[in-house]
Amino acid sequence: MNLSKSTIPWGALGPWIALAITCLFFTSQSSRFLSGENLSLVLQQVMVVGVIAIGQSLIILTAGIDLSCGMVMALGGVVMTKFAVDYGMNPYLAIVCGLLVTSCAGLLNGLLVTRVKLPPFIVTLGTLNIAFAITQIYSEAQTITNLPPAMTFLGNTFNIGSTEVSLGTVTMLVLYGLAWFVLRETAPGRHLYAVGNNPEAARLIGISVDKVLVVVYALAGLFYGIAALLSVARTGVGDPNAGTTENLDAITAVVLGGTSLFGGRGIILGSLVGAVIVGVFRNGLTLMGVASVYQTLITGVLVILAVAADQMSRKGAR
Amino acid sequence: MNLSKSTIPWGALGPWIALAITCLFFTSQSSRFLSGENLSLVLQQVMVVGVIAIGQSLIILTAGIDLSCGMVMALGGVVMTKFAVDYGMNPYLAIVCGLLVTSCAGLLNGLLVTRVKLPPFIVTLGTLNIAFAITQIYSEAQTITNLPPAMTFLGNTFNIGSTEVSLGTVTMLVLYGLAWFVLRETAPGRHLYAVGNNPEAARLIGISVDKVLVVVYALAGLFYGIAALLSVARTGVGDPNAGTTENLDAITAVVLGGTSLFGGRGIILGSLVGAVIVGVFRNGLTLMGVASVYQTLITGVLVILAVAADQMSRKGAR
Amino acid sequence: MNPKVIQPLVMQAKGITKRFGQVVALDGVDFELRAGEILAVIGDNGAGKSSLIKVLSGANTPDEGEVLLDGKPVFFRSPIDARRAGIETVYQDLAVAPAMSIAENLFLGREILKPGFIGQLLRLLDKKEMLAQAIARMNDLKVGIRSMTQAVETLSGGQRQCVAVARAAAFAQHVVIMDEPTAALGVKEGNMVLELIRRVRDKGLPVILISHNMPHVFEVADRIHIQRLGKRAAVVNPKTISMSDTVAVMTGAKTVDELPAEALA
Amino acid sequence: MNPKVIQPLVMQAKGITKRFGQVVALDGVDFELRAGEILAVIGDNGAGKSSLIKVLSGANTPDEGEVLLDGKPVFFRSPIDARRAGIETVYQDLAVAPAMSIAENLFLGREILKPGFIGQLLRLLDKKEMLAQAIARMNDLKVGIRSMTQAVETLSGGQRQCVAVARAAAFAQHVVIMDEPTAALGVKEGNMVLELIRRVRDKGLPVILISHNMPHVFEVADRIHIQRLGKRAAVVNPKTISMSDTVAVMTGAKTVDELPAEALA
Amino acid sequence: ADAPVIGLITKTETNPFFVKMKEGAKAEAEKAGAKLMSAAGKIDGDTAGQITALENMASAGAKTIMITSAGDAIIPTVKKIQAKGVQVIALDSPFEGADALFATDNYKAGVLIGQYAKAAMAGKPVKIAMLDLFPGHPVGAQRHNGFMAGFGLKANDAKSNELSTAPEIVCANDTNGDRAKGQTAMENCLQKDPGINVVYTINEPAAAGAYNALKKAGKEKGVLILSVDGGCQGIKDTEAGIITATSQQYPLKMASMGVAAGVEYAKTGKKATGYVDTGVTLIAKNAIAGVDSKDTKVGLDLCWGKK
Ligand SMILES: Nc1ncnc2c1ncn2[C@@H]1O[C@H](COP(=O)(O)OP(=O)(O)OP(=O)(O)O)[C@@H](O)[C@H]1O
Ligand SMILES: Nc1ncnc2c1ncn2[C@@H]1O[C@H](COP(=O)(O)OP(=O)(O)OP(=O)(O)O)[C@@H](O)[C@H]1O
Ligand SMILES: [Mg+2]
Ligand SMILES: [Mg+2]
């Protein structure tokens, strides 16, 4: 059992190779692709999914899954913008309230998974529906506009050389650095891996498995809240319809990034690479002027090819 | 590792209890719910997802997952109807062609999983996109109408007492019976469980793991093809937009039915119960006259409650 | 340890019953562990040895009966509680995280943190120190493992067992429990573990040793708890009983009444 | 078996090398198994015993070297190939499907089908027959398991091992390989397995037995292959060598040149 | 000079409405010697996907982008790329800040079929089933509320995204504009109240699904099915008596006007402005006194899709 799950078919270097292959391909196809401006754009486009993928990665590393991530993010965005606009709350306070709501949603997931011992798939399927409905009901399905500038400051940009860099991109990168460091260099980080790798052993060794899980789900909620803030900053509105596709996108980013859905194996930076790969596909294909149906087709083929090429290359190296 | 994954939180009886709880609830809320006519309707509504869920169950039992199921079904439906209508092919032959196409899609998934050793999530994410695009391109996004009656005969009904039963429902039930029997009573069925439970042990014992996997994916494709036929029979058209929500619905049915996403544990009849639970929710809530947003909200809460109630009851029994 | 002086009871269990569905794994077992002794627990396969020590280590909660530590009733809801009380256990199915390295497994759940306030607050790992200590511990057992950063799943069966043994021996404060620690070990490595068990006892910690290896048991045990069919069949003294009588009681060929009085302990 | 008559080689391996990344598990090992003998393979933990037999059973493919069966070179790409050649193996990490029942595990991969054309065509399981045979096989080993329909994951460590041993003994046609089959077994059960091994040999099948238990090895082995640091250190004759000399070679305290000539086999 | 590049971003790439819009734009662009780029959200409501498409198209050199907005979340991005000299034209769905809007009035489309239904029922007691899109969608809300207003029921105005209710509405359910889900929704509604005699549907596939359900229950006679879109299949269904009346819209017209504006901007640098209503026509097989409708022959002439 252990052995079989250990043969990681898609290791630590894999995602980088896949990304490199993809980028090479698009560079050969479009001269605009490799410009600083375009790449900065891609990073801005993936920052929301990228930050969601941090939370999702933590959960998948514990052998769980979170279907509710996109909807919890939408809820957070609606709460923080509505608090600021409709109730005239101080924008920073409103942001904190939004983060609190998403963290609580995560906490709820965690408690249901640990206390009631429900499968994460079922729990988060439930909260997916609940968060969606509450978002629609609370926002009355209306986009929230006229946000105070303090809410969208993460959308601002600064220049490095001639390339525009958005604060949101920087935020995402910093969060990844942080998560990577914590997972690698701190005791709680290692406990998370142990819980995902062999929960029974973790329990016997004396790690409080439930506590680790609850913290992970709540933290993931916090990341979704930050993603909500980024999404608000990027779009300039509180959008009740945000987050619909982010669900599958985030899980895809994590899996493309080489993290095992069986838990305990994976590197969080891979999820960033995974998210970027998805963004690069979309950007590159548009630059090539591929019609949207064919974009879908090519994306499907490329996802398989990119991962397979890496797989092959590592087989040769063995 | 083994021990931890063995504590099945949602056992063989669970889904039936959850279904019973759900039905009791709706019976108390609406006098129409428990009529034969209504229940027969619910079965017709779930037959497509139910048959997809058979294929999905087989794959999940091997510790895989198939994201492409809904789109492969749509492709199958378009192919069989277009062959019959546009090319004037004999309807039965057209159906066989459709089944062939979906089986080949499944086979492709299986080969990529076993030969190239890619994670099923990535492979089927790829084929999801590919099947979607091909369906749209091939059908020119047009619904195919004016089908020969031979294509929709599974939509016909007969009466048992005063209750109408559709041939499609019967097909679904027969397929479940068949799958259940094969999994329980034949050598290949047990091999499938062994491969999902401990692939390394299955390999060492001398089971051809790859062969089992390829057959499973191809068979799943065949089931998606049958689901396509049911969908065509039910709606009377070939619909390129079919199958968009069936993906998550089918996985939900399987998980609600008590099959572990980690493979090797679960009973296929549970997936039928899971599919019915989803259908009962939708039907019951409509009968209660709940507005759609609130339906989503309540579905979320009920999914969690139903599974949790069963969980509790079994805790007490221990 | 002087066998004449009766040492105080460190751990005691009374009337422990544990059922798994239909199977009664433990059927009212009593158990006593005295200060500073090596107590061997032996019995046929399925006699309930592992089930018994899982109750003592908090991994399982008994259906009936109570556990006393230093004469006070304790209730371990989880292995964490037992560990807090200073009880370390080597489990038969080796509680290790296969994807993690040897050093990480050794220190899992009680990592060495970087010194200083920041290190403690952020719980930063002192990887260098852990690696150094891991090498020292494993050298104690003379296991030829090349790299402590290698994942445990790449180790041979015996090497894996050594990791679990080294962990328990290193951290115990009160009681050490070992469930078949030498089962997969070679002659040399097995002897190292026996030596280690003696060293632990000599530090003053009592050791519970489950083993099927009679020569090993008779070599190190101060007393032997014989488990049979979910019950305690007898407690015997290896200095005064023959190996064949012990095996006879264990397999049910003899009952405890047929033993000479001085064989009991 | 008459030791004077040199029996033909059933299985032979020449210059097998197997590397795992940096680790050289096998470093040009030679190996010979003769007809009708029990060949023990001993060695320290990590000496490469399991790696060696995994090559012989098709579970691993060697980087270099070749395997001969009855004098003909064979290339096992998977355990299925070896099994087809009649080679049955008990692996150290017990290849069982934990969620499946004992009876199912015993017959996994070669189920008994219902008689008649339909049964063969549809590959219908004859569950009754399998259950009956499972009970018979397990009774041979005198393991007190109550129900053959119980999942393997609910068994004690030793009971689990018995399942694997019973499976190998029942189906072998050519060679039986056992990697530490008695490691987790009690005294009684361990002796039953030794007895079983002798019975298999007496049926004419050669047995490869990996064990750390020297008394067991000396009790049943006809020849002993001593593995050390990934190489074959010596092949000795248990009738003419002392246990301490054997252990000395195994641990490297003595080299093969220091042994008396008659000790070698 | 290079051919001007014109972008078209639709809500999804599966709805025939948008598929036809795209085809129309492509044909028009070819005629005018422009290059068309297309993209779409993954599902309806996928604003993030549309934003990404806006940025990528601007980056790829498009000077005019037509978009059927999935929500106001796209507005800041629209402003950003307008600042870089890109003309952004709203098609079908209005949003603030677009240079021009070529659209149909979805609320009015609802009003037209509402009025028709009201007249057809001629004061008889009504039991209405509403087969909607999904929660929170502006088009869904506008058609729904417009229908109610046209029927003379109290309803939210055109700006609201909330679905109004009334005692006459005995059942409301989501269909995602999908045929199979329309059928399921109608089946369940008929269980709730077998006496339903007016069915509002969000689009023609949902209407066809609803008809299937009614027919299976033996109730297809005497029940009004109203819909919106005017696709060729929908008109044929109207001719066949499956749909009683539908409000026809003109996606091809929107697209071709957009392309023309794009070419104009590339040539002269003059941006299009203002709102052009591309119109909506009530198509019914049987005209009713007091309600202005066209017959299906007219509808078929003007319809989009495979004739
Ligand atoms: N989780 C479980 N579920 C069901 N039965 C169990 C479980 N754990 C143990 N048992 C049963 O309880 C009995 C005692 O098992 P236990 O593991 O304590 O034996 P043991 O004395 O340690 O044997 P061994 O020497 O083989 O390790 C066995 O019959 C076993 O099948
Ligand atoms: N899959 C693997 N990856 C990396 N190293 C491995 C792997 N399998 C075995 N090894 C290494 O190869 C060496 C030989 O291992 P092997 O399992 O053959 O030893 P063994 O003689 O069977 O030991 P034991 O008596 O402890 O079972 C060990 O150092 C082990 O760490
Ligand atoms: Mg045990
Ligand atoms: Mg070994």
Tab-separated table of N, CA, C and O in Angstrom, chain D residues 81-138:
chain	number	residue	atom	x	y	z
D	81	ASP	N	4.815	-13.190	-14.502
D	81	ASP	CA	5.679	-14.099	-15.247
D	81	ASP	C	6.232	-15.180	-14.322
D	81	ASP	O	6.250	-16.362	-14.667
D	82	ALA	N	6.705	-14.768	-13.151
D	82	ALA	CA	7.290	-15.721	-12.221
D	82	ALA	C	6.228	-16.712	-11.753
D	82	ALA	O	6.458	-17.915	-11.640
D	83	ARG	N	5.055	-16.185	-11.487
D	83	ARG	CA	3.980	-17.037	-11.024
D	83	ARG	C	3.609	-18.058	-12.082
D	83	ARG	O	3.342	-19.216	-11.782
D	84	ARG	N	3.605	-17.630	-13.342
D	84	ARG	CA	3.299	-18.559	-14.417
D	84	ARG	C	4.318	-19.679	-14.453
D	84	ARG	O	4.007	-20.808	-14.810
D	85	ALA	N	5.571	-19.341	-14.069
D	85	ALA	CA	6.618	-20.357	-14.043
D	85	ALA	C	6.531	-21.199	-12.780
D	85	ALA	O	7.400	-22.019	-12.522
D	86	GLY	N	5.505	-20.982	-11.969
D	86	GLY	CA	5.296	-21.825	-10.791
D	86	GLY	C	6.050	-21.378	-9.551
D	86	GLY	O	6.225	-22.135	-8.608
D	87	ILE	N	6.489	-20.126	-9.547
D	87	ILE	CA	7.223	-19.610	-8.385
D	87	ILE	C	6.284	-18.806	-7.496
D	87	ILE	O	5.649	-17.859	-7.957
D	88	GLU	N	6.181	-19.209	-6.233
D	88	GLU	CA	5.296	-18.502	-5.301
D	88	GLU	C	6.126	-17.811	-4.240
D	88	GLU	O	7.105	-18.375	-3.764
D	89	THR	N	5.698	-16.621	-3.851
D	89	THR	CA	6.522	-15.841	-2.932
D	89	THR	C	5.693	-15.278	-1.781
D	89	THR	O	4.567	-14.815	-1.982
D	90	VAL	N	6.255	-15.361	-0.559
D	90	VAL	CA	5.700	-14.603	0.568
D	90	VAL	C	6.600	-13.394	0.742
D	90	VAL	O	7.783	-13.542	1.032
D	91	TYR	N	6.063	-12.195	0.536
D	91	TYR	CA	6.887	-11.001	0.655
D	91	TYR	C	6.936	-10.517	2.098
D	91	TYR	O	5.997	-10.723	2.864
D	92	GLN	N	8.035	-9.827	2.401
D	92	GLN	CA	8.212	-9.348	3.763
D	92	GLN	C	7.139	-8.329	4.146
D	92	GLN	O	6.597	-8.381	5.233
D	93	ASP	N	6.821	-7.424	3.230
D	93	ASP	CA	5.758	-6.479	3.579
D	93	ASP	C	4.407	-7.034	3.143
D	93	ASP	O	3.500	-6.279	2.817
D	94	LEU	N	4.249	-8.339	3.211
D	94	LEU	CA	2.970	-9.019	3.091
D	94	LEU	C	2.049	-8.424	2.039
D	94	LEU	O	1.288	-7.492	2.301
D	95	ALA	N	2.094	-8.999	0.860
D	95	ALA	CA	1.238	-8.493	-0.202
D	95	ALA	C	-0.193	-8.970	0.018
D	95	ALA	O	-0.598	-10.007	-0.493
D	96	VAL	N	-0.942	-8.232	0.803
D	96	VAL	CA	-2.353	-8.552	1.008
D	96	VAL	C	-3.199	-7.321	0.704
D	96	VAL	O	-2.711	-6.211	0.730
D	97	ALA	N	-4.468	-7.554	0.401
D	97	ALA	CA	-5.414	-6.460	0.230
D	97	ALA	C	-6.170	-6.326	1.551
D	97	ALA	O	-7.016	-7.148	1.853
D	98	PRO	N	-5.830	-5.322	2.364
D	98	PRO	CA	-6.331	-5.277	3.740
D	98	PRO	C	-7.846	-5.253	3.846
D	98	PRO	O	-8.392	-5.792	4.817
D	99	ALA	N	-8.526	-4.644	2.884
D	99	ALA	CA	-9.981	-4.519	3.039
D	99	ALA	C	-10.699	-5.797	2.641
D	99	ALA	O	-11.907	-5.925	2.849
D	100	MET	N	-9.972	-6.756	2.056
D	100	MET	CA	-10.649	-7.961	1.580
D	100	MET	C	-10.508	-9.099	2.594
D	100	MET	O	-9.644	-9.079	3.463
D	101	SER	N	-11.385	-10.090	2.456
D	101	SER	CA	-11.441	-11.133	3.480
D	101	SER	C	-10.270	-12.099	3.342
D	101	SER	O	-9.529	-12.085	2.350
D	102	ILE	N	-10.107	-12.925	4.345
D	102	ILE	CA	-9.013	-13.892	4.346
D	102	ILE	C	-9.157	-14.839	3.164
D	102	ILE	O	-8.202	-15.087	2.422
D	103	ALA	N	-10.351	-15.366	2.992
D	103	ALA	CA	-10.567	-16.308	1.899
D	103	ALA	C	-10.266	-15.645	0.562
D	103	ALA	O	-9.601	-16.219	-0.300
D	104	GLU	N	-10.713	-14.425	0.385
D	104	GLU	CA	-10.451	-13.724	-0.868
D	104	GLU	C	-8.968	-13.518	-1.090
D	104	GLU	O	-8.461	-13.686	-2.200
D	105	ASN	N	-8.276	-13.161	-0.032
D	105	ASN	CA	-6.844	-12.942	-0.173
D	105	ASN	C	-6.120	-14.229	-0.536
D	105	ASN	O	-5.172	-14.214	-1.321
D	106	LEU	N	-6.545	-15.331	0.057
D	106	LEU	CA	-5.893	-16.606	-0.234
D	106	LEU	C	-5.973	-16.928	-1.720
D	106	LEU	O	-5.043	-17.470	-2.300
D	107	PHE	N	-7.115	-16.617	-2.325
D	107	PHE	CA	-7.339	-17.056	-3.699
D	107	PHE	C	-7.216	-15.922	-4.714
D	107	PHE	O	-7.506	-16.115	-5.885
D	108	LEU	N	-6.770	-14.765	-4.261
D	108	LEU	CA	-6.692	-13.628	-5.159
D	108	LEU	C	-5.774	-13.948	-6.331
D	108	LEU	O	-4.654	-14.418	-6.156
D	109	GLY	N	-6.262	-13.689	-7.527
D	109	GLY	CA	-5.454	-13.939	-8.716
D	109	GLY	C	-5.554	-15.359	-9.216
D	109	GLY	O	-5.095	-15.661	-10.317
D	110	ARG	N	-6.127	-16.265	-8.437
D	110	ARG	CA	-6.394	-17.605	-8.992
D	110	ARG	C	-7.593	-18.196	-8.282
D	110	ARG	O	-7.541	-19.244	-7.638
D	111	GLU	N	-8.673	-17.492	-8.414
D	111	GLU	CA	-9.924	-17.862	-7.798
D	111	GLU	C	-10.396	-19.232	-8.302
D	111	GLU	O	-10.126	-19.624	-9.433
D	112	ILE	N	-11.129	-19.913	-7.461
D	112	ILE	CA	-11.780	-21.148	-7.910
D	112	ILE	C	-13.094	-20.742	-8.567
D	112	ILE	O	-13.894	-20.009	-7.976
D	113	LEU	N	-13.278	-21.190	-9.799
D	113	LEU	CA	-14.490	-20.811	-10.520
D	113	LEU	C	-15.536	-21.903	-10.413
D	113	LEU	O	-15.209	-23.072	-10.189
D	114	LYS	N	-16.770	-21.500	-10.571
D	114	LYS	CA	-17.864	-22.467	-10.573
D	114	LYS	C	-17.627	-23.450	-11.706
D	114	LYS	O	-17.183	-23.063	-12.786
D	115	PRO	N	-17.939	-24.708	-11.487
D	115	PRO	CA	-17.729	-25.689	-12.549
D	115	PRO	C	-18.711	-25.437	-13.686
D	115	PRO	O	-19.676	-24.684	-13.545
D	116	GLY	N	-18.462	-26.061	-14.796
D	116	GLY	CA	-19.369	-25.914	-15.938
D	116	GLY	C	-18.917	-24.802	-16.851
D	116	GLY	O	-18.111	-23.941	-16.487
D	117	PHE	N	-19.493	-24.798	-18.030
D	117	PHE	CA	-19.102	-23.855	-19.058
D	117	PHE	C	-19.392	-22.416	-18.653
D	117	PHE	O	-18.557	-21.520	-18.771
D	118	ILE	N	-20.616	-22.204	-18.152
D	118	ILE	CA	-21.026	-20.850	-17.772
D	118	ILE	C	-20.092	-20.292	-16.708
D	118	ILE	O	-19.633	-19.156	-16.793
D	119	GLY	N	-19.838	-21.103	-15.706
D	119	GLY	CA	-18.971	-20.657	-14.626
D	119	GLY	C	-17.610	-20.222	-15.147
D	119	GLY	O	-17.071	-19.200	-14.734
D	120	GLN	N	-17.041	-20.990	-16.072
D	120	GLN	CA	-15.726	-20.668	-16.613
D	120	GLN	C	-15.796	-19.430	-17.494
D	120	GLN	O	-14.935	-18.557	-17.425
D	121	LEU	N	-16.845	-19.362	-18.301
D	121	LEU	CA	-16.968	-18.264	-19.240
D	121	LEU	C	-17.117	-16.933	-18.506
D	121	LEU	O	-16.429	-15.959	-18.775
D	122	LEU	N	-18.059	-16.914	-17.570
D	122	LEU	CA	-18.330	-15.672	-16.845
D	122	LEU	C	-17.379	-15.494	-15.671
D	122	LEU	O	-17.431	-14.500	-14.974
D	123	ARG	N	-16.538	-16.467	-15.458
D	123	ARG	CA	-15.590	-16.454	-14.341
D	123	ARG	C	-16.302	-16.224	-13.016
D	123	ARG	O	-15.905	-15.381	-12.200
D	124	LEU	N	-17.349	-17.021	-12.820
D	124	LEU	CA	-18.117	-16.934	-11.578
D	124	LEU	C	-17.333	-17.579	-10.442
D	124	LEU	O	-16.762	-18.654	-10.598
D	125	LEU	N	-17.347	-16.938	-9.296
D	125	LEU	CA	-16.598	-17.455	-8.158
D	125	LEU	C	-17.365	-18.589	-7.492
D	125	LEU	O	-18.583	-18.510	-7.317
D	126	ASP	N	-16.632	-19.624	-7.118
D	126	ASP	CA	-17.227	-20.673	-6.300
D	126	ASP	C	-16.890	-20.348	-4.847
D	126	ASP	O	-15.933	-20.860	-4.274
D	127	LYS	N	-17.688	-19.478	-4.263
D	127	LYS	CA	-17.339	-18.950	-2.944
D	127	LYS	C	-17.336	-20.032	-1.879
D	127	LYS	O	-16.522	-20.018	-0.962
D	128	LYS	N	-18.275	-20.964	-2.005
D	128	LYS	CA	-18.384	-22.025	-1.003
D	128	LYS	C	-17.111	-22.851	-0.980
D	128	LYS	O	-16.529	-23.105	0.058
D	129	GLU	N	-16.697	-23.250	-2.181
D	129	GLU	CA	-15.512	-24.089	-2.284
D	129	GLU	C	-14.283	-23.339	-1.751
D	129	GLU	O	-13.462	-23.901	-1.023
D	130	MET	N	-14.195	-22.054	-2.104
D	130	MET	CA	-13.037	-21.284	-1.656
D	130	MET	C	-13.023	-21.181	-0.142
D	130	MET	O	-11.984	-21.272	0.497
D	131	LEU	N	-14.196	-20.983	0.434
D	131	LEU	CA	-14.280	-20.865	1.884
D	131	LEU	C	-13.838	-22.168	2.536
D	131	LEU	O	-13.039	-22.184	3.487
D	132	ALA	N	-14.338	-23.272	2.007
D	132	ALA	CA	-13.995	-24.574	2.574
D	132	ALA	C	-12.493	-24.809	2.487
D	132	ALA	O	-11.849	-25.200	3.470
D	133	GLN	N	-11.927	-24.504	1.316
D	133	GLN	CA	-10.493	-24.725	1.164
D	133	GLN	C	-9.691	-23.787	2.054
D	133	GLN	O	-8.645	-24.156	2.586
D	134	ALA	N	-10.184	-22.567	2.197
D	134	ALA	CA	-9.486	-21.601	3.035
D	134	ALA	C	-9.419	-22.123	4.467
D	134	ALA	O	-8.385	-22.060	5.131
D	135	ILE	N	-10.534	-22.648	4.946
D	135	ILE	CA	-10.563	-23.171	6.312
D	135	ILE	C	-9.558	-24.310	6.448
D	135	ILE	O	-8.777	-24.372	7.409
D	136	ALA	N	-9.533	-25.198	5.440
D	136	ALA	CA	-8.618	-26.324	5.497
D	136	ALA	C	-7.169	-25.861	5.553
D	136	ALA	O	-6.382	-26.284	6.401
D	137	ARG	N	-6.802	-24.940	4.658
D	137	ARG	CA	-5.426	-24.453	4.601
D	137	ARG	C	-5.009	-23.802	5.910
D	137	ARG	O	-3.908	-24.001	6.391
D	138	MET	N	-5.903	-22.980	6.439
D	138	MET	CA	-5.524	-22.249	7.646
D	138	MET	C	-5.479	-23.193	8.843
D	138	MET	O	-4.692	-22.993	9.755
